[in-house]
Amino acid sequence: MCELDILHDSLYQFCPELHLKRLNSLTLACHALLDCKTLTLTELGRNLPTKARTKHNIKRIDRLLGNRHLHKERLAVYRWHASFICSGNTMPIVLVDWSDIREQKRLMVLRASVALHGRSVTLYEKAFPLSEQCSKKAHDQFLADLASILPSNTTPLIVSDAGFKVPWYKSVEKLGWYWLSRVRGKVQYAGLGAENWKPISNLHDMSSSHSKTLGYKRLTKSNPISCQILLYKSGTVAKLAMRQPFVLFKGLTFQKLCLPGAFRPGDHHNKMLRPGLCVVHASPQYL
């Protein structure tokens, strides 16, 4: 395939850390995946475009997936991919979320995706055991890897859901990055310099289908962080989590906030909230 030849040549040129034999095996595995469209060890082995017997092809894929050197070299591949995607955008919108990749959630993956034209393209992902899900150790390790992958001239906007808490926001800010996150549950907020903490749910009655900002506030009483509050309430939806108004907190200060890639194509109703701040009306499932 012409596409695989281009991919092979690009990885060979820009990822010198990747050994040629492992690169050849990886390219063959990609060829098998395109043919069988099933990402399992045995199916990849059965569809390898070689003259070897099926059992030998399956063993070849098994050795490839378990190769320790390949796992060390994969960061070079992610780095090349990130430079290719983010070369023309110094502030990419990076969507971060946890997902389960094994039955009964025995193994979790933390994935960072770049929003491009209403779709997300995986930028980096790392697997963790269930016991480390949402832990500060896992988050810091993931952010350190992500920082080593992204081009040095980029300052991403990290978009996350309500499962990420204040330690995550502070870790993002330590890297000099920006963040935008939804907040739900029993989280409290207060004005700058004030001590009258109130639950986030008090803001639900203030929300509407028109996005609005409430200015700078402090989030969480036990581990406060200064940020801005944005409110938005979508229309009628079926899921309970989506019926709740959106309470968004952002760590942006002087940068313009514009998230076209994180929203559904066709949502063109923009609302200017204040100078230098633009929020696109969006459906909840795209944040």
CSV table of N, CA and C in Angstrom, one decimal, residues 185-279:
chain,number,residue,atom,x,y,z
A,185,GLY,N,-21.1,17.9,41.2
A,185,GLY,CA,-21.0,17.3,42.5
A,185,GLY,C,-21.1,18.3,43.7
A,186,LYS,N,-20.4,18.0,44.8
A,186,LYS,CA,-20.5,18.8,46.0
A,186,LYS,C,-19.3,19.8,46.1
A,187,VAL,N,-18.7,20.2,45.0
A,187,VAL,CA,-17.6,21.1,45.0
A,187,VAL,C,-18.1,22.5,45.4
A,188,GLN,N,-17.3,23.2,46.1
A,188,GLN,CA,-17.7,24.6,46.6
A,188,GLN,C,-16.8,25.7,45.9
A,189,TYR,N,-17.4,26.9,45.9
A,189,TYR,CA,-16.6,28.0,45.3
A,189,TYR,C,-16.8,29.2,46.2
A,190,ALA,N,-16.0,30.2,46.0
A,190,ALA,CA,-16.1,31.5,46.7
A,190,ALA,C,-15.4,32.6,45.9
A,191,GLY,N,-15.8,33.8,46.2
A,191,GLY,CA,-15.2,34.9,45.6
A,191,GLY,C,-13.7,35.1,46.0
A,192,LEU,N,-13.0,35.9,45.3
A,192,LEU,CA,-11.6,36.1,45.6
A,192,LEU,C,-11.6,37.0,46.9
A,193,GLY,N,-10.9,36.5,47.9
A,193,GLY,CA,-10.8,37.2,49.2
A,193,GLY,C,-12.0,37.0,50.1
A,194,ALA,N,-13.0,36.2,49.7
A,194,ALA,CA,-14.2,36.0,50.5
A,194,ALA,C,-14.1,34.6,51.1
A,195,GLU,N,-14.8,34.4,52.2
A,195,GLU,CA,-14.8,33.1,52.9
A,195,GLU,C,-16.2,32.5,53.0
A,196,ASN,N,-17.2,33.0,52.3
A,196,ASN,CA,-18.5,32.4,52.2
A,196,ASN,C,-18.6,31.4,51.1
A,197,TRP,N,-18.2,30.2,51.4
A,197,TRP,CA,-18.1,29.2,50.4
A,197,TRP,C,-19.5,28.6,50.1
A,198,LYS,N,-19.8,28.4,48.8
A,198,LYS,CA,-21.2,28.0,48.4
A,198,LYS,C,-21.0,26.8,47.5
A,199,PRO,N,-22.0,25.9,47.4
A,199,PRO,CA,-21.9,24.7,46.5
A,199,PRO,C,-22.1,25.2,45.1
A,200,ILE,N,-21.5,24.4,44.2
A,200,ILE,CA,-21.6,24.7,42.8
A,200,ILE,C,-23.1,24.6,42.3
A,201,SER,N,-23.9,23.8,42.9
A,201,SER,CA,-25.3,23.6,42.5
A,201,SER,C,-26.1,24.9,42.6
A,202,ASN,N,-25.6,25.9,43.5
A,202,ASN,CA,-26.3,27.2,43.6
A,202,ASN,C,-26.3,27.9,42.2
A,203,LEU,N,-25.3,27.6,41.4
A,203,LEU,CA,-25.2,28.3,40.1
A,203,LEU,C,-26.1,27.7,39.0
A,204,HIS,N,-26.7,26.6,39.3
A,204,HIS,CA,-27.6,26.0,38.2
A,204,HIS,C,-28.7,26.8,37.8
A,205,ASP,N,-29.3,27.5,38.8
A,205,ASP,CA,-30.5,28.4,38.5
A,205,ASP,C,-30.1,29.6,37.6
A,206,MET,N,-28.9,29.9,37.6
A,206,MET,CA,-28.4,31.1,36.9
A,206,MET,C,-28.1,30.8,35.4
A,207,SER,N,-28.0,29.5,35.1
A,207,SER,CA,-27.6,29.1,33.8
A,207,SER,C,-28.7,29.1,32.8
A,208,SER,N,-28.3,29.3,31.5
A,208,SER,CA,-29.3,29.4,30.5
A,208,SER,C,-28.7,28.8,29.2
A,209,SER,N,-29.4,28.9,28.1
A,209,SER,CA,-28.8,28.5,26.8
A,209,SER,C,-27.9,29.5,26.2
A,210,HIS,N,-27.7,30.6,26.9
A,210,HIS,CA,-26.7,31.6,26.5
A,210,HIS,C,-25.5,31.5,27.5
A,211,SER,N,-24.3,31.2,27.0
A,211,SER,CA,-23.1,31.1,27.8
A,211,SER,C,-22.9,32.4,28.5
A,212,LYS,N,-22.4,32.3,29.8
A,212,LYS,CA,-22.1,33.5,30.5
A,212,LYS,C,-20.9,33.3,31.4
A,213,THR,N,-20.2,34.3,31.8
A,213,THR,CA,-19.0,34.2,32.7
A,213,THR,C,-19.3,34.9,34.0
A,214,LEU,N,-18.9,34.4,35.1
A,214,LEU,CA,-19.1,35.0,36.4
A,214,LEU,C,-17.8,35.6,36.9
A,215,GLY,N,-16.7,35.7,36.1
A,215,GLY,CA,-15.5,36.2,36.6
A,215,GLY,C,-14.6,35.3,37.4
A,216,TYR,N,-13.6,35.9,38.1
A,216,TYR,CA,-12.7,35.0,38.8
A,216,TYR,C,-13.3,34.6,40.2
A,217,LYS,N,-13.1,33.3,40.5
A,217,LYS,CA,-13.5,32.8,41.8
A,217,LYS,C,-12.5,31.8,42.3
A,218,ARG,N,-12.7,31.4,43.5
A,218,ARG,CA,-11.8,30.3,44.0
A,218,ARG,C,-12.6,29.0,44.1
A,219,LEU,N,-11.9,27.9,43.7
A,219,LEU,CA,-12.6,26.6,43.6
A,219,LEU,C,-12.0,25.7,44.6
A,220,THR,N,-12.9,25.0,45.4
A,220,THR,CA,-12.7,24.1,46.4
A,220,THR,C,-12.1,24.7,47.7
A,221,LYS,N,-12.7,24.4,48.8
A,221,LYS,CA,-12.3,25.0,50.1
A,221,LYS,C,-11.0,24.4,50.6
A,222,SER,N,-10.8,23.1,50.5
A,222,SER,CA,-9.7,22.4,51.0
A,222,SER,C,-8.4,22.6,50.3
A,223,ASN,N,-8.5,22.8,49.0
A,223,ASN,CA,-7.3,23.0,48.1
A,223,ASN,C,-7.6,24.1,47.1
A,224,PRO,N,-7.8,25.3,47.5
A,224,PRO,CA,-8.3,26.4,46.6
A,224,PRO,C,-7.4,26.7,45.4
A,225,ILE,N,-8.0,27.1,44.3
A,225,ILE,CA,-7.3,27.5,43.1
A,225,ILE,C,-8.2,28.6,42.5
A,226,SER,N,-7.5,29.7,42.0
A,226,SER,CA,-8.2,30.8,41.4
A,226,SER,C,-8.4,30.5,39.9
A,227,CYS,N,-9.6,30.8,39.4
A,227,CYS,CA,-10.0,30.5,38.0
A,227,CYS,C,-11.3,31.2,37.7
A,228,GLN,N,-11.7,31.1,36.5
A,228,GLN,CA,-12.9,31.8,36.0
A,228,GLN,C,-14.1,30.8,35.9
A,229,ILE,N,-15.3,31.2,36.1
A,229,ILE,CA,-16.5,30.3,36.0
A,229,ILE,C,-17.2,30.7,34.8
A,230,LEU,N,-17.6,29.7,34.0
A,230,LEU,CA,-18.5,29.9,32.8
A,230,LEU,C,-19.7,29.0,33.0
A,231,LEU,N,-20.9,29.5,32.7
A,231,LEU,CA,-22.1,28.7,32.8
A,231,LEU,C,-22.8,28.5,31.4
A,232,TYR,N,-23.4,27.3,31.3
A,232,TYR,CA,-24.1,27.0,30.1
A,232,TYR,C,-25.1,25.9,30.3
A,233,LYS,N,-26.3,26.0,29.8
A,233,LYS,CA,-27.3,24.9,30.0
A,233,LYS,C,-27.8,24.6,28.6
A,234,SER,N,-27.7,23.3,28.3
A,234,SER,CA,-28.1,22.8,26.9
A,234,SER,C,-29.6,22.6,26.9
A,235,GLY,N,-30.1,22.3,25.7
A,235,GLY,CA,-31.5,22.0,25.6
A,235,GLY,C,-31.9,20.7,26.2
A,236,THR,N,-33.1,20.2,25.8
A,236,THR,CA,-33.6,18.9,26.3
A,236,THR,C,-32.8,17.8,25.8
A,237,VAL,N,-32.2,17.0,26.7
A,237,VAL,CA,-31.5,15.8,26.4
A,237,VAL,C,-31.9,14.6,27.2
A,238,ALA,N,-31.6,13.4,26.8
A,238,ALA,CA,-32.1,12.2,27.5
A,238,ALA,C,-31.3,11.9,28.8
A,239,LYS,N,-30.0,12.0,28.7
A,239,LYS,CA,-29.1,11.6,29.8
A,239,LYS,C,-29.2,12.6,31.0
A,240,LEU,N,-29.2,12.0,32.2
A,240,LEU,CA,-29.3,12.9,33.4
A,240,LEU,C,-28.0,13.8,33.5
A,241,ALA,N,-26.9,13.2,33.2
A,241,ALA,CA,-25.6,14.0,33.4
A,241,ALA,C,-25.6,15.2,32.4
A,242,MET,N,-26.3,15.0,31.3
A,242,MET,CA,-26.3,16.1,30.3
A,242,MET,C,-27.4,17.1,30.6
A,243,ARG,N,-28.4,16.7,31.4
A,243,ARG,CA,-29.4,17.7,31.7
A,243,ARG,C,-29.0,18.7,32.7
A,244,GLN,N,-27.9,18.4,33.5
A,244,GLN,CA,-27.4,19.3,34.5
A,244,GLN,C,-26.7,20.5,33.7
A,245,PRO,N,-26.9,21.7,34.2
A,245,PRO,CA,-26.2,22.8,33.6
A,245,PRO,C,-24.7,22.6,33.6
A,246,PHE,N,-24.0,23.2,32.6
A,246,PHE,CA,-22.6,23.1,32.6
A,246,PHE,C,-22.0,24.2,33.4
A,247,VAL,N,-21.2,23.9,34.4
A,247,VAL,CA,-20.4,24.8,35.2
A,247,VAL,C,-18.9,24.6,34.8
A,248,LEU,N,-18.4,25.4,34.0
A,248,LEU,CA,-17.0,25.3,33.5
A,248,LEU,C,-16.1,26.2,34.2
A,249,PHE,N,-14.9,25.7,34.6
A,249,PHE,CA,-13.9,26.5,35.2
A,249,PHE,C,-12.7,26.5,34.2
A,250,LYS,N,-12.1,27.7,34.1
A,250,LYS,CA,-11.0,27.8,33.1
A,250,LYS,C,-9.8,28.5,33.8
A,251,GLY,N,-8.6,28.1,33.4
A,251,GLY,CA,-7.4,28.7,33.9
A,251,GLY,C,-6.8,29.7,33.0
A,252,LEU,N,-7.5,30.1,31.9
A,252,LEU,CA,-7.0,31.1,31.0
A,252,LEU,C,-7.0,32.5,31.7
A,253,THR,N,-6.0,33.3,31.3
A,253,THR,CA,-5.9,34.6,31.9
A,253,THR,C,-6.1,35.7,30.8
A,254,PHE,N,-5.1,35.8,29.9
A,254,PHE,CA,-5.1,36.8,28.9
A,254,PHE,C,-5.3,36.2,27.5
A,255,GLN,N,-5.3,34.9,27.4
A,255,GLN,CA,-5.5,34.3,26.0
A,255,GLN,C,-6.9,34.3,25.6
A,256,LYS,N,-7.1,34.2,24.3
A,256,LYS,CA,-8.5,34.1,23.8
A,256,LYS,C,-8.9,32.6,23.8
A,257,LEU,N,-10.1,32.4,24.3
A,257,LEU,CA,-10.6,31.0,24.4
A,257,LEU,C,-11.6,30.8,23.3
A,258,CYS,N,-11.2,29.9,22.4
A,258,CYS,CA,-12.1,29.5,21.3
A,258,CYS,C,-11.9,28.1,21.0
A,259,LEU,N,-13.0,27.3,21.1
A,259,LEU,CA,-12.9,25.8,21.0
A,259,LEU,C,-13.7,25.3,19.8
A,260,PRO,N,-13.4,25.6,18.6
A,260,PRO,CA,-14.2,25.1,17.5
A,260,PRO,C,-14.0,23.6,17.3
A,261,GLY,N,-12.8,23.1,17.6
A,261,GLY,CA,-12.6,21.6,17.4
A,261,GLY,C,-13.2,20.8,18.4
A,262,ALA,N,-13.6,21.3,19.6
A,262,ALA,CA,-14.1,20.5,20.6
A,262,ALA,C,-15.6,20.4,20.6
A,263,PHE,N,-16.3,21.1,19.6
A,263,PHE,CA,-17.7,21.1,19.5
A,263,PHE,C,-18.2,20.5,18.2
A,264,ARG,N,-19.5,20.4,18.2
A,264,ARG,CA,-20.1,19.7,17.1
A,264,ARG,C,-20.1,20.6,15.8
A,265,PRO,N,-19.7,20.1,14.7
A,265,PRO,CA,-19.7,20.9,13.5
A,265,PRO,C,-21.1,21.4,13.2
A,266,GLY,N,-21.2,22.7,12.9
A,266,GLY,CA,-22.5,23.3,12.6
A,266,GLY,C,-23.0,24.2,13.7
A,267,ASP,N,-22.3,24.2,14.9
A,267,ASP,CA,-22.7,25.1,16.0
A,267,ASP,C,-22.0,26.4,15.7
A,268,HIS,N,-22.7,27.4,15.2
A,268,HIS,CA,-22.1,28.6,14.8
A,268,HIS,C,-22.6,29.8,15.6
A,269,HIS,N,-23.3,29.5,16.8
A,269,HIS,CA,-23.8,30.6,17.5
A,269,HIS,C,-22.8,31.0,18.6
A,270,ASN,N,-22.0,32.0,18.3
A,270,ASN,CA,-21.0,32.5,19.2
A,270,ASN,C,-21.5,33.6,20.0
A,271,LYS,N,-21.1,33.7,21.2
A,271,LYS,CA,-21.5,34.7,22.2
A,271,LYS,C,-20.2,35.4,22.7
A,272,MET,N,-20.1,36.7,22.5
A,272,MET,CA,-18.9,37.4,23.1
A,272,MET,C,-19.3,37.7,24.6
A,273,LEU,N,-18.5,37.1,25.5
A,273,LEU,CA,-18.8,37.3,26.9
A,273,LEU,C,-18.0,38.5,27.4
A,274,ARG,N,-16.8,38.7,27.0
A,274,ARG,CA,-16.0,39.8,27.4
A,274,ARG,C,-14.9,40.0,26.4
A,275,PRO,N,-14.2,41.1,26.4
A,275,PRO,CA,-13.1,41.3,25.4
A,275,PRO,C,-12.1,40.2,25.6
A,276,GLY,N,-11.7,39.5,24.5
A,276,GLY,CA,-10.7,38.5,24.6
A,276,GLY,C,-11.2,37.1,24.9
A,277,LEU,N,-12.5,37.0,25.1
A,277,LEU,CA,-13.1,35.7,25.5
A,277,LEU,C,-14.2,35.3,24.6
A,278,CYS,N,-14.1,34.1,23.9
A,278,CYS,CA,-15.2,33.7,23.0
A,278,CYS,C,-15.5,32.3,23.4
A,279,VAL,N,-16.8,32.0,23.6
A,279,VAL,CA,-17.2,30.6,23.9
A,279,VAL,C,-18.2,30.2,22.9
